[in-house]
CSV table of C-alpha atoms in Angstrom, one decimal:
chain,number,residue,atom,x,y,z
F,23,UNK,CA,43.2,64.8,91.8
F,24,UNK,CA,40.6,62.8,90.4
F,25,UNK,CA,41.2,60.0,88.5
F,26,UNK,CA,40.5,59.8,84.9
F,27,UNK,CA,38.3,57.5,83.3
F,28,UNK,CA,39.1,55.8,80.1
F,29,UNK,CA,36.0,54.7,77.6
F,30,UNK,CA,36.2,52.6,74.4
F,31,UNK,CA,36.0,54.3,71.6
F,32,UNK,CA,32.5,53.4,70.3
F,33,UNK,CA,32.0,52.5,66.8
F,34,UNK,CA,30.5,55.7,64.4
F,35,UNK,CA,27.1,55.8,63.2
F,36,UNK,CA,28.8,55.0,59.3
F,37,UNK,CA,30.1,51.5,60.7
F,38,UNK,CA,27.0,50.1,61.8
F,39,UNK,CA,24.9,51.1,58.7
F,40,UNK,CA,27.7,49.8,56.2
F,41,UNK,CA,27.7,46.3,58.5
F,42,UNK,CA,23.5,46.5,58.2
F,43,UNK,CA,24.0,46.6,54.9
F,44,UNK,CA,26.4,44.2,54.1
F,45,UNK,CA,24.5,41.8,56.1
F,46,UNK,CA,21.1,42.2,55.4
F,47,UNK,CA,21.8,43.2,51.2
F,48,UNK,CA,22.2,39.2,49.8
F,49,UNK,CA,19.5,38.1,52.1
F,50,UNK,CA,16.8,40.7,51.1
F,51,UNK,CA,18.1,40.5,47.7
F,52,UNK,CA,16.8,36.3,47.6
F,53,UNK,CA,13.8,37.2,49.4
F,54,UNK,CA,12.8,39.7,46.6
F,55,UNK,CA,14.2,37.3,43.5
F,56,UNK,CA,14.6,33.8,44.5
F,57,UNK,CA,16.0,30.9,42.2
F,58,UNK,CA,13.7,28.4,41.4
F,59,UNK,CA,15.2,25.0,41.3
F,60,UNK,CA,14.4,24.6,37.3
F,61,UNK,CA,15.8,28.1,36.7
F,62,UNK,CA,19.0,26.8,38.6
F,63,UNK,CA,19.2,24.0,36.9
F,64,UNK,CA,19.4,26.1,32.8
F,65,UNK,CA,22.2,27.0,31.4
F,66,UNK,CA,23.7,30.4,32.4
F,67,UNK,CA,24.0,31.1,28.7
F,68,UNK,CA,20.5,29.6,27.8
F,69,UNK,CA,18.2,32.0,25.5
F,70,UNK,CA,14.5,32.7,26.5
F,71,UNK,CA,12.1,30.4,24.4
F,72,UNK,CA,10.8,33.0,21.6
F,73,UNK,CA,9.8,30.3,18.9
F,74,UNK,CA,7.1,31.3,17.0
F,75,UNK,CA,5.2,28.8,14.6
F,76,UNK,CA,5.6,30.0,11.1
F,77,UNK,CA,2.6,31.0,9.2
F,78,UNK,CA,0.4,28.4,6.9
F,79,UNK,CA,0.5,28.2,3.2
F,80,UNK,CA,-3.1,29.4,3.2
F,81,UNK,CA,-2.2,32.3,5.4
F,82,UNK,CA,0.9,33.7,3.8
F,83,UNK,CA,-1.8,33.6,0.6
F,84,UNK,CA,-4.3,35.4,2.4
F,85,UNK,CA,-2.0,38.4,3.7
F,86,UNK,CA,-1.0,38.8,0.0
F,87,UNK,CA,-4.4,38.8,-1.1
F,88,UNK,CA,-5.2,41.3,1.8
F,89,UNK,CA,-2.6,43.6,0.1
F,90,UNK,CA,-3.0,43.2,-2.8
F,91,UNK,CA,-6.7,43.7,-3.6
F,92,UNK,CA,-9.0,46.6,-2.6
F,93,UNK,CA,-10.9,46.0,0.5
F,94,UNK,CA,-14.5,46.6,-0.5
F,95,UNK,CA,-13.5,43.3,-2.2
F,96,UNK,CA,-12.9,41.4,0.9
F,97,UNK,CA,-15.2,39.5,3.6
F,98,UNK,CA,-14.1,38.0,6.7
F,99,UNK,CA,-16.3,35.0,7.1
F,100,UNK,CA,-16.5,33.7,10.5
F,101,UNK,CA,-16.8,29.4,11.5
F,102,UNK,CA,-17.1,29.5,15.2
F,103,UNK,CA,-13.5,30.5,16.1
F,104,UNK,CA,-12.3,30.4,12.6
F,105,UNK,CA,-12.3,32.9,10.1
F,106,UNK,CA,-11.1,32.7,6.5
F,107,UNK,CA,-11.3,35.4,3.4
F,108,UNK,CA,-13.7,35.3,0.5
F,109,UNK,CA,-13.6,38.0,-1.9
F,110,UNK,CA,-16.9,39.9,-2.8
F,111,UNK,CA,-18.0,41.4,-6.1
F,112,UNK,CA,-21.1,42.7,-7.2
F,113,UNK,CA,-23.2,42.2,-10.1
F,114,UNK,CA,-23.4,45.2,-12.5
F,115,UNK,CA,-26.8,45.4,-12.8
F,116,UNK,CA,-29.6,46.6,-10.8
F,117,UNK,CA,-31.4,42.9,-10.5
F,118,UNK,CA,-28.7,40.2,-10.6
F,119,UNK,CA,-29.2,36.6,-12.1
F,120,UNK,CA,-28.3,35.3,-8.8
F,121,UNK,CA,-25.4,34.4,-6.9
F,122,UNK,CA,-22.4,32.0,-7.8
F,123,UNK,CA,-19.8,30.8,-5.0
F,124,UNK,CA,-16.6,30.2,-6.8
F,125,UNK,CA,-14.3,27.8,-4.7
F,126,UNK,CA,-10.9,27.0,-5.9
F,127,UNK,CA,-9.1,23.8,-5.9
F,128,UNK,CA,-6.2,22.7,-2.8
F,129,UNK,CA,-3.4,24.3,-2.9
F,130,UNK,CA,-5.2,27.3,-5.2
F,131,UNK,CA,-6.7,30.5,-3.4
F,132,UNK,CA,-9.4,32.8,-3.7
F,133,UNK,CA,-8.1,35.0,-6.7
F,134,UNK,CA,-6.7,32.2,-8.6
F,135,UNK,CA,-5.5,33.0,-12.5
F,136,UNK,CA,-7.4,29.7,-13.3
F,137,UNK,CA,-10.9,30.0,-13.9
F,138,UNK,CA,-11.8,31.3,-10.3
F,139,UNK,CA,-10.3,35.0,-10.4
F,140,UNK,CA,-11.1,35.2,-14.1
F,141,UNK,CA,-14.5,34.0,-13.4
F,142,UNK,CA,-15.3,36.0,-10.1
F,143,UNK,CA,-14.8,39.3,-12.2
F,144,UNK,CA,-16.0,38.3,-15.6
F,145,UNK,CA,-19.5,37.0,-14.2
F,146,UNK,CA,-19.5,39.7,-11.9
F,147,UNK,CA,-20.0,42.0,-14.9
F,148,UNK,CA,-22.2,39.7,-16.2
F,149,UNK,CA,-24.9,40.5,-14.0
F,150,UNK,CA,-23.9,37.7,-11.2
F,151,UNK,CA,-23.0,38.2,-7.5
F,152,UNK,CA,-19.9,36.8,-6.9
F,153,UNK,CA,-17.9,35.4,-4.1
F,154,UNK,CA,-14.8,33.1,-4.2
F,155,UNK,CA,-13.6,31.1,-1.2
F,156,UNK,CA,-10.8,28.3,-0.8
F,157,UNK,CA,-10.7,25.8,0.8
F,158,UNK,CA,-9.1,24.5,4.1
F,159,UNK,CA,-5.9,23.6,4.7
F,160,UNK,CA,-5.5,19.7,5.2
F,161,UNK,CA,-3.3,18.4,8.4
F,162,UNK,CA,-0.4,16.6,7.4
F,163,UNK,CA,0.0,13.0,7.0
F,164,UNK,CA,0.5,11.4,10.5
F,165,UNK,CA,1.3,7.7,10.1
F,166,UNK,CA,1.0,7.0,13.9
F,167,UNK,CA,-2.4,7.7,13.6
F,168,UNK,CA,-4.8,4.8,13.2
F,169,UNK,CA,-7.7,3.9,10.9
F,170,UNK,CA,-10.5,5.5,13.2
F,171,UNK,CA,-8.0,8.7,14.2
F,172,UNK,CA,-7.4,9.4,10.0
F,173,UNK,CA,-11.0,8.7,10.1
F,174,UNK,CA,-12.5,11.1,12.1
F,175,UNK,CA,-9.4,13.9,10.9
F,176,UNK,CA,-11.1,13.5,7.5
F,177,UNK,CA,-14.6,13.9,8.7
F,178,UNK,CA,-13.8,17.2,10.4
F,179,UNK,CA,-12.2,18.9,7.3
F,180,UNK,CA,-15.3,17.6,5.8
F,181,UNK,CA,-17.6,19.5,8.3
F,182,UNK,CA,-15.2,22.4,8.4
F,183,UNK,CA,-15.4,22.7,3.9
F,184,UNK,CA,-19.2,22.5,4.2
F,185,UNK,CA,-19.2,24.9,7.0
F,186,UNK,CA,-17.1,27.6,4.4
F,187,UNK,CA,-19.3,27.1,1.6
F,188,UNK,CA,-22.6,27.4,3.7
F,189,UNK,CA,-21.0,30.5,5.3
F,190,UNK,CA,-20.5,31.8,1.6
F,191,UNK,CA,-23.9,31.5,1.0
F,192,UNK,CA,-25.0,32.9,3.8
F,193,UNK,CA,-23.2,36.5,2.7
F,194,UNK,CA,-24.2,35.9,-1.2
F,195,UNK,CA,-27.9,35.6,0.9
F,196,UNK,CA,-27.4,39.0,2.6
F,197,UNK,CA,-25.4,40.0,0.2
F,198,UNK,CA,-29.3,40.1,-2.4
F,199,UNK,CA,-30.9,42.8,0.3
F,200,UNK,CA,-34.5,42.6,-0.6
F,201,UNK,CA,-33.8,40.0,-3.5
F,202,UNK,CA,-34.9,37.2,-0.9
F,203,UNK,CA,-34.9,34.1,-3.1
F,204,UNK,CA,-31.5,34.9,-5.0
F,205,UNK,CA,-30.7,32.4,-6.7
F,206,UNK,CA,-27.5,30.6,-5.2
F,207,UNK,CA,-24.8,28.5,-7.9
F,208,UNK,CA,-21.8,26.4,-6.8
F,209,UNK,CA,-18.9,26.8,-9.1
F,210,UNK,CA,-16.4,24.1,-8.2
F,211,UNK,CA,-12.7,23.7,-9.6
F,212,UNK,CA,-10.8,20.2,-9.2
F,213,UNK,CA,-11.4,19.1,-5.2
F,214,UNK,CA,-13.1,22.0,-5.2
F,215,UNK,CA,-15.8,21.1,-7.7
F,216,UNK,CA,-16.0,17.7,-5.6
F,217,UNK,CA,-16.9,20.3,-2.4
F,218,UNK,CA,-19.5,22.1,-4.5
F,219,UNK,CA,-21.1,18.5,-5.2
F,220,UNK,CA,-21.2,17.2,-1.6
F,221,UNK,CA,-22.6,20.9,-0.5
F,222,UNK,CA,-25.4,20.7,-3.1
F,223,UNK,CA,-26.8,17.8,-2.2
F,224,UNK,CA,-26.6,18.5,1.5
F,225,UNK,CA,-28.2,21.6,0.9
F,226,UNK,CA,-30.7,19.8,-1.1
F,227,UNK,CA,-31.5,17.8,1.7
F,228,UNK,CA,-32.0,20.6,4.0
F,229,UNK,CA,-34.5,22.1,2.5
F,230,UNK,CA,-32.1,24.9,1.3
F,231,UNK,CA,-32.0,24.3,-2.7
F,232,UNK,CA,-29.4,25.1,-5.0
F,233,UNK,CA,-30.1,26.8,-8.5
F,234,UNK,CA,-27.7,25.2,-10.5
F,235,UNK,CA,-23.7,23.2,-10.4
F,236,UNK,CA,-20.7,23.6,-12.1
F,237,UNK,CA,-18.0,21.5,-12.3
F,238,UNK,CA,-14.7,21.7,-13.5
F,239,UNK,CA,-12.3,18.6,-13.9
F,240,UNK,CA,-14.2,17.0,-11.3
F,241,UNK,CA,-12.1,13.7,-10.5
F,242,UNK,CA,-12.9,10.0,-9.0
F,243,UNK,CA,-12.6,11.3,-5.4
F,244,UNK,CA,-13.4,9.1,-2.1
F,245,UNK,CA,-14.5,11.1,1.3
F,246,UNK,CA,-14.7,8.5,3.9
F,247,UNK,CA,-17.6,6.1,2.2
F,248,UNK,CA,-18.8,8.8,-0.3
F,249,UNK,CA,-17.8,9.1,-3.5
F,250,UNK,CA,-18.8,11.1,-6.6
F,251,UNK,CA,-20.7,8.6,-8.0
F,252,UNK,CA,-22.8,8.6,-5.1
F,253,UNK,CA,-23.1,12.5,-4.8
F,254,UNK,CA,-24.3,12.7,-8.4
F,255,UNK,CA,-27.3,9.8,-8.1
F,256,UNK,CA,-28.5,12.5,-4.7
F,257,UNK,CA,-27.9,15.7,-7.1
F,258,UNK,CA,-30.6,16.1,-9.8
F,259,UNK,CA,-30.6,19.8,-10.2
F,260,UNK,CA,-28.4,21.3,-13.2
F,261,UNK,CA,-25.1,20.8,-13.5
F,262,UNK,CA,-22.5,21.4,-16.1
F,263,UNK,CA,-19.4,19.2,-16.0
F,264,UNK,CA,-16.2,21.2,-17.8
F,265,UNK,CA,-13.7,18.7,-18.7
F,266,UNK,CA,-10.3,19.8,-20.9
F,267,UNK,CA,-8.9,16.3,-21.4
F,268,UNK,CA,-11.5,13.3,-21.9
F,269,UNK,CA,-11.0,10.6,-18.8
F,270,UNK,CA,-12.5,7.5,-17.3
F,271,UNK,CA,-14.3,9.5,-14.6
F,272,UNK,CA,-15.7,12.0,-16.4
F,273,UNK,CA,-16.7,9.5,-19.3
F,274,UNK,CA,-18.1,7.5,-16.5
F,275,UNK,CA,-20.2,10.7,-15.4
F,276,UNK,CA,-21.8,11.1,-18.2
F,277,UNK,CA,-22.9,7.5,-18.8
F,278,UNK,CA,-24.5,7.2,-15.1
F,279,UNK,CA,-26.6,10.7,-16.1
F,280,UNK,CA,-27.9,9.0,-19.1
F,281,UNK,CA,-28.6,5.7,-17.0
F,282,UNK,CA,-30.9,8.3,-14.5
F,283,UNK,CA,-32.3,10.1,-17.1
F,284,UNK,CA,-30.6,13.4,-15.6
F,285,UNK,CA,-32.1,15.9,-18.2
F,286,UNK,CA,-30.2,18.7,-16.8
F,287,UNK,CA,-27.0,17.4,-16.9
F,288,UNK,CA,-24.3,18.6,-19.7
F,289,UNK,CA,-20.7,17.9,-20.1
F,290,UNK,CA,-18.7,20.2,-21.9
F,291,UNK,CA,-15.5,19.2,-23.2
F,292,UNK,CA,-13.0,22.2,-23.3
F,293,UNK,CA,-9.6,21.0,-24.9
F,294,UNK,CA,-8.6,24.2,-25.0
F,295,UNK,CA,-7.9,24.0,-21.7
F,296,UNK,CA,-7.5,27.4,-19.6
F,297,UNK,CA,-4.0,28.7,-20.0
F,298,UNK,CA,-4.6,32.1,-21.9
F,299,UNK,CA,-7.0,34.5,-20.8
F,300,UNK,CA,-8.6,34.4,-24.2
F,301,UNK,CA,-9.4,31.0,-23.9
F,302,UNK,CA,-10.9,31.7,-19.9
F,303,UNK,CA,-12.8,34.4,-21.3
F,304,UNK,CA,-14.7,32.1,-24.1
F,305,UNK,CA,-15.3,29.3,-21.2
F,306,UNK,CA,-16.6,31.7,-18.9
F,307,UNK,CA,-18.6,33.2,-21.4
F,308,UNK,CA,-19.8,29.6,-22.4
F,309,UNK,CA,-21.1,28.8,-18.9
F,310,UNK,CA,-22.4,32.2,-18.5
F,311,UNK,CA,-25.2,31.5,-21.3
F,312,UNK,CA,-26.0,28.1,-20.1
F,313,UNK,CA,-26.5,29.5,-16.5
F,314,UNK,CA,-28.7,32.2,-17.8
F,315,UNK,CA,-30.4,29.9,-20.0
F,316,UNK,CA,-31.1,27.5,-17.1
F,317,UNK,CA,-32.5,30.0,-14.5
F,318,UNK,CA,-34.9,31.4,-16.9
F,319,UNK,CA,-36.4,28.7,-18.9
F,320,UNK,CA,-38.4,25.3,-17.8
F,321,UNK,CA,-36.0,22.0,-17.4
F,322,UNK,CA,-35.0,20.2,-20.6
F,323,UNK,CA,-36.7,17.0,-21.0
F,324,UNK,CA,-33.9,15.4,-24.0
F,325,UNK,CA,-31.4,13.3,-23.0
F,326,UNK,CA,-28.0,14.0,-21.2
F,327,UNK,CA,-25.7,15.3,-23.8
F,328,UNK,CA,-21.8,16.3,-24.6
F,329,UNK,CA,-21.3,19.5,-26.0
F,330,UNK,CA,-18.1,20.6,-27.7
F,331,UNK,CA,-16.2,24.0,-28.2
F,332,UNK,CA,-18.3,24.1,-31.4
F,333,UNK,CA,-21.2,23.0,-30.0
F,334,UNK,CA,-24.8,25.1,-29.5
Protein backbone atom coordinates (compact mmCIF):
# COMPACT_ATOMS: atom_id res chain seq x y z
CA UNK A 1 0.00 0.00 0.00
CA UNK A 2 1.74 2.95 -0.96
CA UNK A 3 2.20 5.70 1.15
CA UNK A 4 0.47 8.84 0.67
CA UNK A 5 2.08 12.10 0.18
CA UNK A 6 0.89 15.20 1.85
CA UNK A 7 1.65 18.79 -0.07
CA UNK A 8 1.01 22.33 1.31
CA UNK A 9 -1.70 23.82 0.16
CA UNK A 10 -0.23 26.52 -2.22
CA UNK A 11 -1.54 29.93 -2.15
CA UNK A 12 -4.30 30.80 -5.16
CA UNK A 13 -3.55 32.89 -8.03
CA UNK A 14 -6.15 35.79 -6.14
CA UNK A 15 -3.54 35.98 -3.10
CA UNK A 16 -0.59 36.80 -4.89
CA UNK A 17 -2.08 39.52 -7.12
CA UNK A 18 -4.03 41.22 -4.09
CA UNK A 19 -0.40 41.05 -2.12
CA UNK A 20 1.23 42.60 -5.61
CA UNK A 21 -1.02 45.07 -5.32
CA UNK A 22 -0.98 46.05 -1.91
CA UNK A 23 2.66 46.34 -2.11
CA UNK A 24 3.49 47.80 -5.12
CA UNK A 25 -0.01 50.46 -5.14
CA UNK A 26 1.67 53.35 -2.52
CA UNK A 27 5.02 53.02 -4.16
CA UNK A 28 4.02 53.45 -7.78
CA UNK A 29 1.48 55.86 -6.62
CA UNK A 30 4.76 58.43 -5.27
CA UNK A 31 6.67 57.58 -8.25
CA UNK A 32 3.78 58.87 -10.50
CA UNK A 33 2.91 62.07 -8.01
CA UNK A 34 5.61 62.86 -5.72
CA UNK A 35 5.53 65.67 -2.89
CA UNK A 36 7.71 68.30 -3.27
CA UNK A 37 9.20 69.54 -0.13
CA UNK A 38 7.52 73.24 -0.59
CA UNK A 39 4.23 71.49 -1.40
CA UNK A 40 4.71 69.51 1.95
CA UNK A 41 5.45 72.16 3.75
CA UNK A 42 1.55 74.37 2.68
CA UNK A 43 -1.18 74.14 4.47
CA UNK A 44 -3.50 71.15 3.74
CA UNK A 45 -6.31 73.72 3.57
CA UNK A 46 -4.22 76.35 1.58
CA UNK A 47 -6.21 77.81 -1.69
CA UNK A 48 -4.31 77.96 -5.13
CA UNK A 49 -2.89 81.57 -5.73
CA UNK A 50 -5.64 82.96 -8.33
CA UNK A 51 -5.11 86.80 -7.62
CA UNK A 52 -5.59 88.81 -10.36
CA UNK A 53 -4.44 92.54 -10.56
CA UNK A 54 -7.55 94.70 -10.87
CA UNK A 55 -7.96 96.73 -13.97
CA UNK A 56 -6.56 100.61 -14.26
CA UNK A 57 -8.67 103.60 -14.07
CA UNK A 58 -7.79 104.23 -17.71
CA UNK A 59 -8.82 100.72 -18.64
CA UNK A 60 -12.12 100.37 -16.91
CA UNK A 61 -12.72 103.84 -19.00
CA UNK A 62 -11.70 102.32 -22.10
CA UNK A 63 -13.98 99.10 -21.96
CA UNK A 64 -16.87 101.56 -21.41
CA UNK A 65 -15.96 103.61 -24.20
CA UNK A 66 -15.52 100.33 -26.26
CA UNK A 67 -19.27 99.69 -25.44
CA UNK A 68 -20.49 102.32 -25.58
CA UNK A 69 -19.60 104.03 -28.84
CA UNK A 70 -19.86 102.53 -32.43
CA UNK A 71 -16.78 100.98 -33.60
CA UNK A 72 -16.02 102.73 -36.86
CA UNK A 73 -15.34 105.37 -34.19
CA UNK A 74 -12.58 103.64 -32.66
CA UNK A 75 -8.65 103.11 -33.41
CA UNK A 76 -6.35 101.02 -31.64
CA UNK A 77 -3.07 102.92 -31.70
CA UNK A 78 -0.10 100.88 -31.15
CA UNK A 79 3.42 102.21 -28.90
CA UNK A 80 5.73 99.32 -29.17
CA UNK A 81 3.90 96.91 -26.76
CA UNK A 82 1.40 99.38 -25.78
CA UNK A 83 -1.73 100.15 -27.19
CA UNK A 84 -4.36 102.74 -26.13
CA UNK A 85 -7.85 103.97 -27.80
CA UNK A 86 -8.44 107.18 -29.73
CA UNK A 87 -11.64 107.73 -31.28
CA UNK A 88 -11.91 108.69 -34.98
CA UNK A 89 -14.40 110.99 -36.75
CA UNK A 90 -14.36 112.27 -40.06
CA UNK A 91 -14.80 115.54 -41.50
CA UNK A 92 -18.15 116.10 -43.36
CA UNK A 93 -16.87 117.36 -46.26
CA UNK A 94 -15.17 116.12 -49.28
CA UNK A 95 -11.74 118.29 -48.63
CA UNK A 96 -11.24 118.78 -44.83
CA UNK A 97 -9.59 121.93 -43.23
CA UNK A 98 -7.16 119.62 -41.74
CA UNK A 99 -6.78 117.55 -38.87
CA UNK A 100 -7.14 118.43 -35.05
CA UNK A 101 -5.89 115.87 -32.21
CA UNK A 102 -8.00 116.52 -29.18
CA UNK A 103 -6.26 115.21 -25.92
CA UNK A 104 -7.96 115.44 -22.71
CA UNK A 105 -6.74 116.37 -19.43
CA UNK A 106 -5.50 113.39 -16.37
CA UNK A 107 -7.95 111.80 -15.06
CA UNK A 108 -10.42 112.79 -18.20
CA UNK A 109 -10.84 110.26 -21.26
CA UNK A 110 -11.25 110.31 -24.82
CA UNK A 111 -15.08 111.24 -24.97
CA UNK A 112 -15.01 113.64 -22.26
CA UNK A 113 -18.38 115.95 -21.68
CA UNK A 114 -15.80 118.88 -21.36
CA UNK A 115 -14.77 120.40 -24.47
CA UNK A 116 -12.99 117.16 -25.90
CA UNK A 117 -16.23 114.99 -26.83
CA UNK A 118 -18.18 118.13 -27.62
CA UNK A 119 -15.42 119.29 -29.64
CA UNK A 120 -14.44 115.94 -31.46
CA UNK A 121 -18.02 115.85 -32.96
CA UNK A 122 -18.86 119.44 -33.41
CA UNK A 123 -15.55 120.17 -35.45
CA UNK A 124 -15.94 116.93 -37.04
CA UNK A 125 -19.06 118.45 -38.75
CA UNK A 126 -17.29 121.34 -39.31
CA UNK A 127 -15.27 120.11 -41.95
CA UNK A 128 -12.27 118.89 -39.49
CA UNK A 129 -10.75 115.31 -39.05
CA UNK A 130 -10.95 114.48 -35.69
CA UNK A 131 -9.27 112.28 -33.21
CA UNK A 132 -9.26 112.42 -29.43
CA UNK A 133 -6.70 110.49 -27.27
CA UNK A 134 -5.91 110.59 -23.34
CA UNK A 135 -3.37 110.52 -21.83
CA UNK A 136 -1.26 107.99 -19.80
CA UNK A 137 -1.81 106.87 -16.60
CA UNK A 138 0.92 108.17 -14.13
CA UNK A 139 2.62 105.50 -11.52
CA UNK A 140 1.82 106.21 -8.13
CA UNK A 141 3.83 108.12 -5.74
CA UNK A 142 6.70 105.94 -4.45
CA UNK A 143 8.57 107.75 -1.59
CA UNK A 144 11.38 105.20 -1.47
CA UNK A 145 12.37 106.26 -4.66
CA UNK A 146 15.14 108.78 -4.90
CA UNK A 147 15.71 111.99 -6.77
CA UNK A 148 17.30 110.34 -10.00
CA UNK A 149 14.62 107.16 -9.83
CA UNK A 150 11.41 109.99 -9.67
CA UNK A 151 13.54 111.50 -12.32
CA UNK A 152 13.87 109.23 -14.84
CA UNK A 153 9.89 107.70 -13.99
CA UNK A 154 8.95 111.30 -15.09
CA UNK A 155 10.98 111.33 -18.23
CA UNK A 156 9.49 108.07 -19.43
CA UNK A 157 5.75 109.19 -19.12
CA UNK A 158 7.18 112.02 -20.85
CA UNK A 159 8.43 109.89 -23.87
CA UNK A 160 5.50 107.62 -23.55
CA UNK A 161 2.70 111.17 -23.91
CA UNK A 162 4.74 112.25 -26.90
CA UNK A 163 4.87 108.82 -28.30
CA UNK A 164 0.57 108.93 -28.14
CA UNK A 165 0.20 112.19 -29.62
CA UNK A 166 2.81 111.50 -32.44
CA UNK A 167 0.99 108.13 -33.00
CA UNK A 168 -2.31 110.24 -33.29
CA UNK A 169 -0.89 112.08 -35.94
CA UNK A 170 0.36 109.52 -37.68
CA UNK A 171 -3.51 108.04 -38.25
CA UNK A 172 -4.96 111.79 -38.71
CA UNK A 173 -1.83 111.54 -41.55
CA UNK A 174 -3.25 108.33 -43.07
CA UNK A 175 -6.30 109.08 -42.04
CA UNK A 176 -6.11 112.49 -45.30
CA UNK A 177 -5.52 109.56 -48.13
CA UNK A 178 -4.20 111.58 -51.00
CA UNK A 179 -4.55 114.91 -48.97
CA UNK A 180 -0.71 114.59 -48.17
CA UNK A 181 0.03 117.82 -46.43
CA UNK A 182 -3.16 117.82 -44.13
CA UNK A 183 -2.88 120.19 -42.04
CA UNK A 184 -2.32 118.71 -38.41
CA UNK A 185 -3.74 120.99 -34.90
CA UNK A 186 -3.14 120.14 -31.34
CA UNK A 187 -6.06 120.84 -29.15
CA UNK A 188 -4.97 120.54 -25.57
CA UNK A 189 -7.23 120.60 -22.29
CA UNK A 190 -5.51 121.30 -18.72
CA UNK A 191 -2.18 118.81 -18.59
CA UNK A 192 -3.30 118.04 -21.69
CA UNK A 193 -2.93 121.44 -23.35
CA UNK A 194 0.65 121.36 -21.52
CA UNK A 195 1.33 117.88 -23.79
CA UNK A 196 -0.01 119.61 -26.96
CA UNK A 197 2.75 122.41 -26.23
CA UNK A 198 5.72 120.22 -25.56
CA UNK A 199 4.66 117.99 -28.75
CA UNK A 200 4.52 121.14 -30.95
CA UNK A 201 7.60 122.27 -30.42
CA UNK A 202 9.20 118.91 -30.65
CA UNK A 203 7.55 118.47 -33.76
CA UNK A 204 8.74 121.75 -34.83
CA UNK A 205 12.05 120.73 -34.29
CA UNK A 206 11.79 117.70 -36.29
CA UNK A 207 11.07 119.02 -39.20
CA UNK A 208 7.45 117.87 -38.87
CA UNK A 209 5.40 121.35 -38.41
CA UNK A 210 2.32 121.93 -36.74
CA UNK A 211 -0.58 124.14 -38.31
CA UNK A 212 -1.83 125.70 -35.47
CA UNK A 213 -2.23 125.21 -31.03
CA UNK A 214 -4.96 125.37 -28.84
CA UNK A 215 -4.92 125.67 -25.34
CA UNK A 216 -7.32 125.41 -22.79
CA UNK A 217 -6.57 126.43 -19.06
CA UNK A 218 -3.15 125.74 -19.70
CA UNK A 219 -1.45 125.94 -16.08
CA UNK A 220 2.24 126.86 -14.59
CA UNK A 221 3.41 123.19 -15.07
CA UNK A 222 7.23 121.91 -14.47
CA UNK A 223 8.36 118.58 -16.52
CA UNK A 224 11.75 117.79 -15.21
CA UNK A 225 13.66 121.30 -16.25
CA UNK A 226 10.92 122.42 -18.76
CA UNK A 227 8.40 124.54 -18.05
CA UNK A 228 5.69 126.40 -20.09
CA UNK A 229 7.38 129.34 -20.15
CA UNK A 230 10.05 127.79 -21.89
CA UNK A 231 7.83 125.66 -24.35
CA UNK A 232 6.14 128.94 -25.44
CA UNK A 233 9.56 131.13 -26.26
CA UNK A 234 10.39 127.48 -28.81
CA UNK A 235 6.61 127.66 -30.13
CA UNK A 236 5.96 130.53 -32.58
CA UNK A 237 3.26 129.09 -34.72
CA UNK A 238 -0.52 130.03 -33.83
CA UNK A 239 -1.84 129.36 -30.75
CA UNK A 240 -5.03 130.29 -29.06
CA UNK A 241 -4.96 130.20 -25.18
CA UNK A 242 -8.77 129.58 -23.73
CA UNK A 243 -8.89 130.71 -20.23
CA UNK A 244 -12.46 130.72 -18.12
CA UNK A 245 -11.07 132.40 -14.99
CA UNK A 246 -8.24 135.16 -15.38
CA UNK A 247 -4.79 133.82 -13.39
CA UNK A 248 -1.15 134.61 -12.88
CA UNK A 249 -0.07 132.04 -15.50
CA UNK A 250 -2.12 132.81 -18.07
CA UNK A 251 -1.72 136.65 -17.46
CA UNK A 252 1.89 135.94 -17.44
CA UNK A 253 1.34 134.12 -20.97
CA UNK A 254 0.20 136.72 -22.51
CA UNK A 255 2.70 139.39 -21.32
CA UNK A 256 5.87 137.02 -22.50
CA UNK A 257 3.89 136.89 -26.27
CA UNK A 258 3.84 140.52 -26.33
CA UNK A 259 7.65 140.69 -24.95
CA UNK A 260 8.44 138.16 -28.36
CA UNK A 261 6.37 139.89 -30.61
CA UNK A 262 4.31 136.56 -31.05
CA UNK A 263 1.82 137.95 -33.75
CA UNK A 264 -0.08 134.75 -33.82
CA UNK A 265 -0.76 134.37 -30.41
CA UNK A 266 -4.45 135.13 -28.91
CA UNK A 267 -5.94 134.59 -25.49
CA UNK A 268 -9.41 134.27 -25.23
CA UNK A 269 -11.04 134.72 -21.97
CA UNK A 270 -14.20 132.46 -21.65
CA UNK A 271 -15.96 133.19 -18.25
CA UNK A 272 -18.55 131.37 -19.24
CA UNK A 273 -16.75 128.55 -18.58
CA UNK A 274 -18.00 125.08 -20.18
CA UNK A 275 -20.69 123.60 -18.07
CA UNK A 276 -23.76 123.68 -20.45
CA UNK A 277 -23.55 122.41 -23.84
CA UNK A 278 -24.78 125.76 -25.07
CA UNK A 279 -22.04 127.45 -23.76
CA UNK A 280 -19.42 124.37 -25.42
CA UNK A 281 -21.14 124.88 -28.53
CA UNK A 282 -20.41 128.92 -28.77
CA UNK A 283 -16.57 128.14 -27.61
CA UNK A 284 -16.20 125.56 -30.04
CA UNK A 285 -17.73 127.47 -32.62
CA UNK A 286 -15.47 130.43 -31.50
CA UNK A 287 -12.19 128.47 -32.11
CA UNK A 288 -13.59 126.90 -35.11
CA UNK A 289 -13.48 130.52 -37.03
CA UNK A 290 -10.23 131.45 -35.72
CA UNK A 291 -8.72 128.02 -36.91
CA UNK A 292 -10.20 128.50 -40.30
CA UNK A 293 -9.27 131.98 -40.35
CA UNK A 294 -5.65 131.01 -39.61
CA UNK A 295 -5.11 128.20 -42.16
CA UNK A 296 -6.29 130.28 -44.91
CA UNK A 297 -5.05 133.75 -44.58
CA UNK A 298 -1.27 135.17 -44.25
CA UNK A 299 0.02 135.63 -40.41
CA UNK A 300 -1.12 138.73 -38.62
CA UNK A 301 1.51 141.20 -38.16
CA UNK A 302 -0.48 143.43 -34.95
CA UNK A 303 0.32 142.80 -31.68
CA UNK A 304 -0.65 139.82 -29.29
CA UNK A 305 -4.08 140.52 -28.09
CA UNK A 306 -7.04 139.34 -25.55
CA UNK A 307 -10.16 138.76 -26.91
CA UNK A 308 -13.42 138.53 -24.90
CA UNK A 309 -16.80 136.59 -25.31
CA UNK A 310 -17.84 139.82 -27.11
CA UNK A 311 -14.98 140.25 -28.88
CA UNK A 312 -14.31 140.02 -33.05
Amino acid sequence: MRALTLHPRLPSKGFFLGLILLLGGPTSALAQDPISATDAAKPADAAPDTSISAPTRSQVQELSLERLLPATQQRRLDIGEQAFLGLFLPAAQPEPWGGIILIADQNEHADWPNLIGPGRRQLSAAGWHTLAISLPEPDGPDLALDEEQRQARAKQYQEQTLARIQAARQVLIAEGGEQKNLPIVLLGRGEGAFWALSAATQTTQAGEPLAALVLQNLGHIEQGETTTSQLLEQWPGPTYDILTSRNESGEARRLQARRLGHAQYRQLMWPQGDSSDLQQQMLIKRLDGWLQRTLTQSPATESPISESPDGA
